[in-house]
XYZ file of C-alpha atoms in Angstrom:
234
model
C 75.474 -133.502 -59.333
C 76.862 -130.835 -61.670
C 77.571 -133.028 -64.699
C 74.141 -132.795 -66.287
C 71.428 -130.223 -66.832
C 68.578 -130.162 -64.330
C 65.324 -129.795 -66.327
C 63.382 -128.411 -63.367
C 66.012 -125.748 -62.729
C 65.900 -124.692 -66.370
C 62.115 -124.378 -66.220
C 62.400 -122.314 -63.033
C 65.004 -120.052 -64.663
C 62.690 -119.523 -67.633
C 59.809 -118.729 -65.265
C 61.862 -116.116 -63.434
C 62.913 -114.578 -66.736
C 59.273 -114.439 -67.830
C 58.363 -112.588 -64.617
C 61.259 -110.159 -65.049
C 60.228 -109.356 -68.621
C 56.605 -108.860 -67.625
C 57.538 -106.607 -64.717
C 59.894 -104.501 -66.849
C 57.751 -104.456 -70.001
C 54.136 -105.205 -68.975
C 51.762 -106.394 -71.701
C 54.524 -106.270 -74.308
C 55.165 -108.570 -77.238
C 58.394 -109.674 -75.626
C 56.450 -110.647 -72.521
C 54.203 -112.854 -74.631
C 57.256 -114.501 -76.182
C 58.677 -115.097 -72.694
C 55.362 -116.670 -71.675
C 55.511 -118.911 -74.741
C 59.090 -119.866 -73.872
C 57.971 -120.886 -70.389
C 55.208 -123.076 -71.797
C 57.671 -124.601 -74.264
C 60.122 -125.315 -71.430
C 57.458 -127.232 -69.505
C 56.577 -129.136 -72.672
C 60.242 -129.935 -73.364
C 60.631 -131.592 -69.948
C 57.574 -133.762 -70.602
C 58.754 -134.657 -74.106
C 62.262 -135.587 -73.020
C 60.845 -137.884 -70.344
C 58.628 -139.506 -72.963
C 61.455 -139.870 -75.499
C 63.862 -141.364 -72.953
C 61.280 -143.808 -71.617
C 61.627 -147.341 -73.097
C 58.943 -148.153 -75.691
C 57.834 -151.467 -74.190
C 55.245 -152.362 -76.846
C 57.623 -151.611 -79.698
C 60.433 -153.580 -78.072
C 58.155 -156.566 -77.441
C 56.867 -156.523 -81.023
C 60.425 -156.274 -82.380
C 61.615 -159.145 -80.186
C 58.755 -161.393 -81.275
C 59.363 -160.532 -84.916
C 63.079 -161.246 -84.602
C 62.363 -164.628 -82.996
C 59.902 -165.363 -85.774
C 62.460 -164.545 -88.462
C 65.075 -166.730 -86.799
C 62.564 -169.572 -86.532
C 61.619 -169.191 -90.199
C 65.277 -169.318 -91.209
C 65.872 -172.418 -89.101
C 62.839 -174.103 -90.659
C 64.054 -173.217 -94.139
C 67.515 -174.625 -93.485
C 65.928 -177.779 -92.092
C 63.955 -178.245 -95.286
C 67.123 -177.798 -97.339
C 68.937 -180.627 -95.561
C 70.270 -183.367 -97.815
C 71.078 -187.019 -97.242
C 74.812 -187.842 -97.319
C 74.437 -189.582 -100.649
C 72.832 -186.512 -102.232
C 75.714 -184.142 -101.547
C 77.222 -182.798 -104.743
C 79.080 -179.612 -105.513
C 75.994 -178.252 -107.244
C 73.711 -179.046 -104.326
C 76.166 -177.515 -101.848
C 76.361 -174.300 -103.908
C 72.569 -174.127 -104.145
C 72.147 -174.602 -100.399
C 74.827 -172.024 -99.612
C 73.382 -169.525 -102.065
C 69.908 -169.866 -100.561
C 71.253 -169.683 -97.003
C 73.356 -166.578 -97.701
C 70.409 -164.840 -99.342
C 68.180 -165.617 -96.376
C 70.845 -164.547 -93.875
C 71.240 -161.201 -95.673
C 67.485 -160.638 -95.593
C 67.370 -161.662 -91.957
C 70.219 -159.272 -91.118
C 68.470 -156.394 -92.871
C 65.252 -157.205 -91.038
C 67.043 -157.421 -87.704
C 68.772 -154.074 -88.283
C 65.458 -152.423 -89.182
C 63.696 -153.781 -86.115
C 66.517 -153.156 -83.661
C 66.847 -149.515 -84.787
C 63.107 -148.865 -85.090
C 62.714 -147.505 -81.563
C 65.699 -145.180 -81.966
C 64.344 -143.878 -85.279
C 60.908 -143.230 -83.777
C 62.500 -141.313 -80.902
C 64.752 -139.440 -83.319
C 61.795 -138.291 -85.400
C 60.017 -136.974 -82.310
C 63.158 -135.219 -81.073
C 63.850 -133.582 -84.439
C 60.282 -132.281 -84.653
C 60.568 -130.769 -81.185
C 63.995 -129.275 -81.931
C 62.581 -127.671 -85.087
C 59.975 -125.900 -82.926
C 62.800 -124.456 -80.813
C 64.506 -123.224 -83.974
C 61.328 -121.411 -85.015
C 61.024 -119.802 -81.576
C 64.639 -118.590 -81.802
C 63.757 -116.719 -84.997
C 60.680 -115.232 -83.307
C 62.875 -113.888 -80.502
C 65.283 -112.475 -83.072
C 62.413 -110.692 -84.842
C 61.524 -108.870 -81.613
C 65.000 -107.361 -81.276
C 65.425 -106.682 -84.983
C 64.171 -103.081 -84.903
C 65.830 -102.264 -81.561
C 68.693 -100.382 -83.195
C 71.039 -98.363 -80.934
C 72.184 -96.313 -83.950
C 68.816 -94.565 -84.123
C 68.829 -93.719 -80.420
C 72.443 -92.521 -80.413
C 72.308 -90.537 -83.652
C 68.762 -89.230 -83.117
C 68.263 -88.819 -86.843
C 65.008 -87.810 -88.555
C 62.156 -90.319 -88.630
C 60.158 -91.353 -91.665
C 56.515 -92.352 -91.896
C 57.476 -96.018 -91.959
C 59.942 -95.801 -89.054
C 59.008 -98.071 -86.116
C 57.962 -96.404 -82.870
C 60.834 -96.235 -80.393
C 59.581 -95.561 -76.894
C 62.392 -97.240 -74.943
C 64.996 -95.301 -73.033
C 68.644 -96.227 -73.394
C 68.495 -98.278 -70.175
C 65.253 -100.001 -71.216
C 66.710 -100.825 -74.619
C 69.747 -102.450 -72.984
C 67.491 -104.512 -70.710
C 65.259 -105.483 -73.647
C 68.241 -106.728 -75.650
C 69.654 -108.529 -72.618
C 66.350 -110.363 -72.089
C 66.380 -111.460 -75.747
C 69.913 -112.803 -75.330
C 68.919 -114.699 -72.182
C 65.947 -116.290 -73.930
C 68.140 -117.438 -76.805
C 70.640 -118.939 -74.368
C 67.880 -120.805 -72.544
C 66.568 -122.120 -75.862
C 69.946 -123.738 -76.438
C 69.800 -125.372 -73.000
C 66.287 -126.664 -73.667
C 67.489 -128.198 -76.935
C 70.370 -129.881 -75.089
C 67.872 -131.676 -72.838
C 66.718 -133.761 -75.814
C 70.114 -135.424 -76.220
C 71.241 -135.482 -72.606
C 70.035 -139.084 -72.247
C 69.295 -139.872 -75.893
C 72.536 -140.808 -77.668
C 71.690 -140.234 -81.319
C 74.118 -138.563 -83.713
C 71.398 -137.055 -85.914
C 69.574 -135.477 -82.969
C 72.892 -134.320 -81.521
C 73.764 -132.596 -84.806
C 70.379 -130.847 -84.767
C 70.992 -129.632 -81.206
C 74.440 -128.384 -82.218
C 72.711 -126.485 -85.011
C 70.376 -124.836 -82.485
C 73.361 -123.893 -80.327
C 75.131 -122.358 -83.336
C 71.973 -120.456 -84.289
C 71.270 -119.044 -80.827
C 74.937 -118.170 -80.264
C 75.052 -116.336 -83.580
C 71.878 -114.389 -82.803
C 73.147 -113.573 -79.310
C 76.385 -112.191 -80.733
C 74.417 -109.720 -82.836
C 72.473 -108.646 -79.756
C 75.594 -108.199 -77.663
C 77.097 -106.015 -80.366
C 74.133 -103.682 -79.866
C 74.520 -103.807 -76.081
C 78.234 -103.072 -76.395
C 77.398 -100.087 -78.580
C 75.082 -98.693 -75.887
C 77.648 -99.284 -73.162
C 80.336 -97.623 -75.242
C 78.128 -94.591 -75.750
C 77.451 -94.354 -72.007
C 81.161 -94.434 -71.235
C 81.782 -91.763 -73.852
C 79.123 -89.592 -72.225
C 76.746 -89.485 -75.184
């Protein structure tokens, strides 16, 4: 029961996070990102079901093609048969050379067909994982200007300085929500390889995990700075 991720529970967690962000920061850019994350989560569940579902048409076409190639090879070998009196070293070498060449071509064709479904699924998974990577950077952009240094030091503003309307508590919650969204992005990416055993897709998911973990660490450094200031009484 607890050895795999539950897609529906992840979607529900994202929905609750979206509601929390909207309630805390109504009509904010972060709320729109949370809404987008919820829509992406729903789409991820549908995509993973589609990717994991057997491609019946593709499998049938591959099977028929494989049988056709085997039949063609058998027919070719039948045509190359020789009468006992015609066997010579030269004829044997010619037959073996032709048979080996055809077997190599057949093996390459079989490998292509037998891995075709996996490659189609891999391409779809990688495209979807790339969308999650882009969303992770969008989330990071929203926390980029939320700098605790400015709030704690209260230095002079410039004309180009971003508006900072958040209190210290609101800033901590804002950063925490960003960290939660990044963590959930990693879990959504993991859904793509939970039942799809492909080393390329798995490496891409690991890359998403590394990215979101790295971005979350930067956010938690900011949160730790705020908490340290509160304990110091600043």
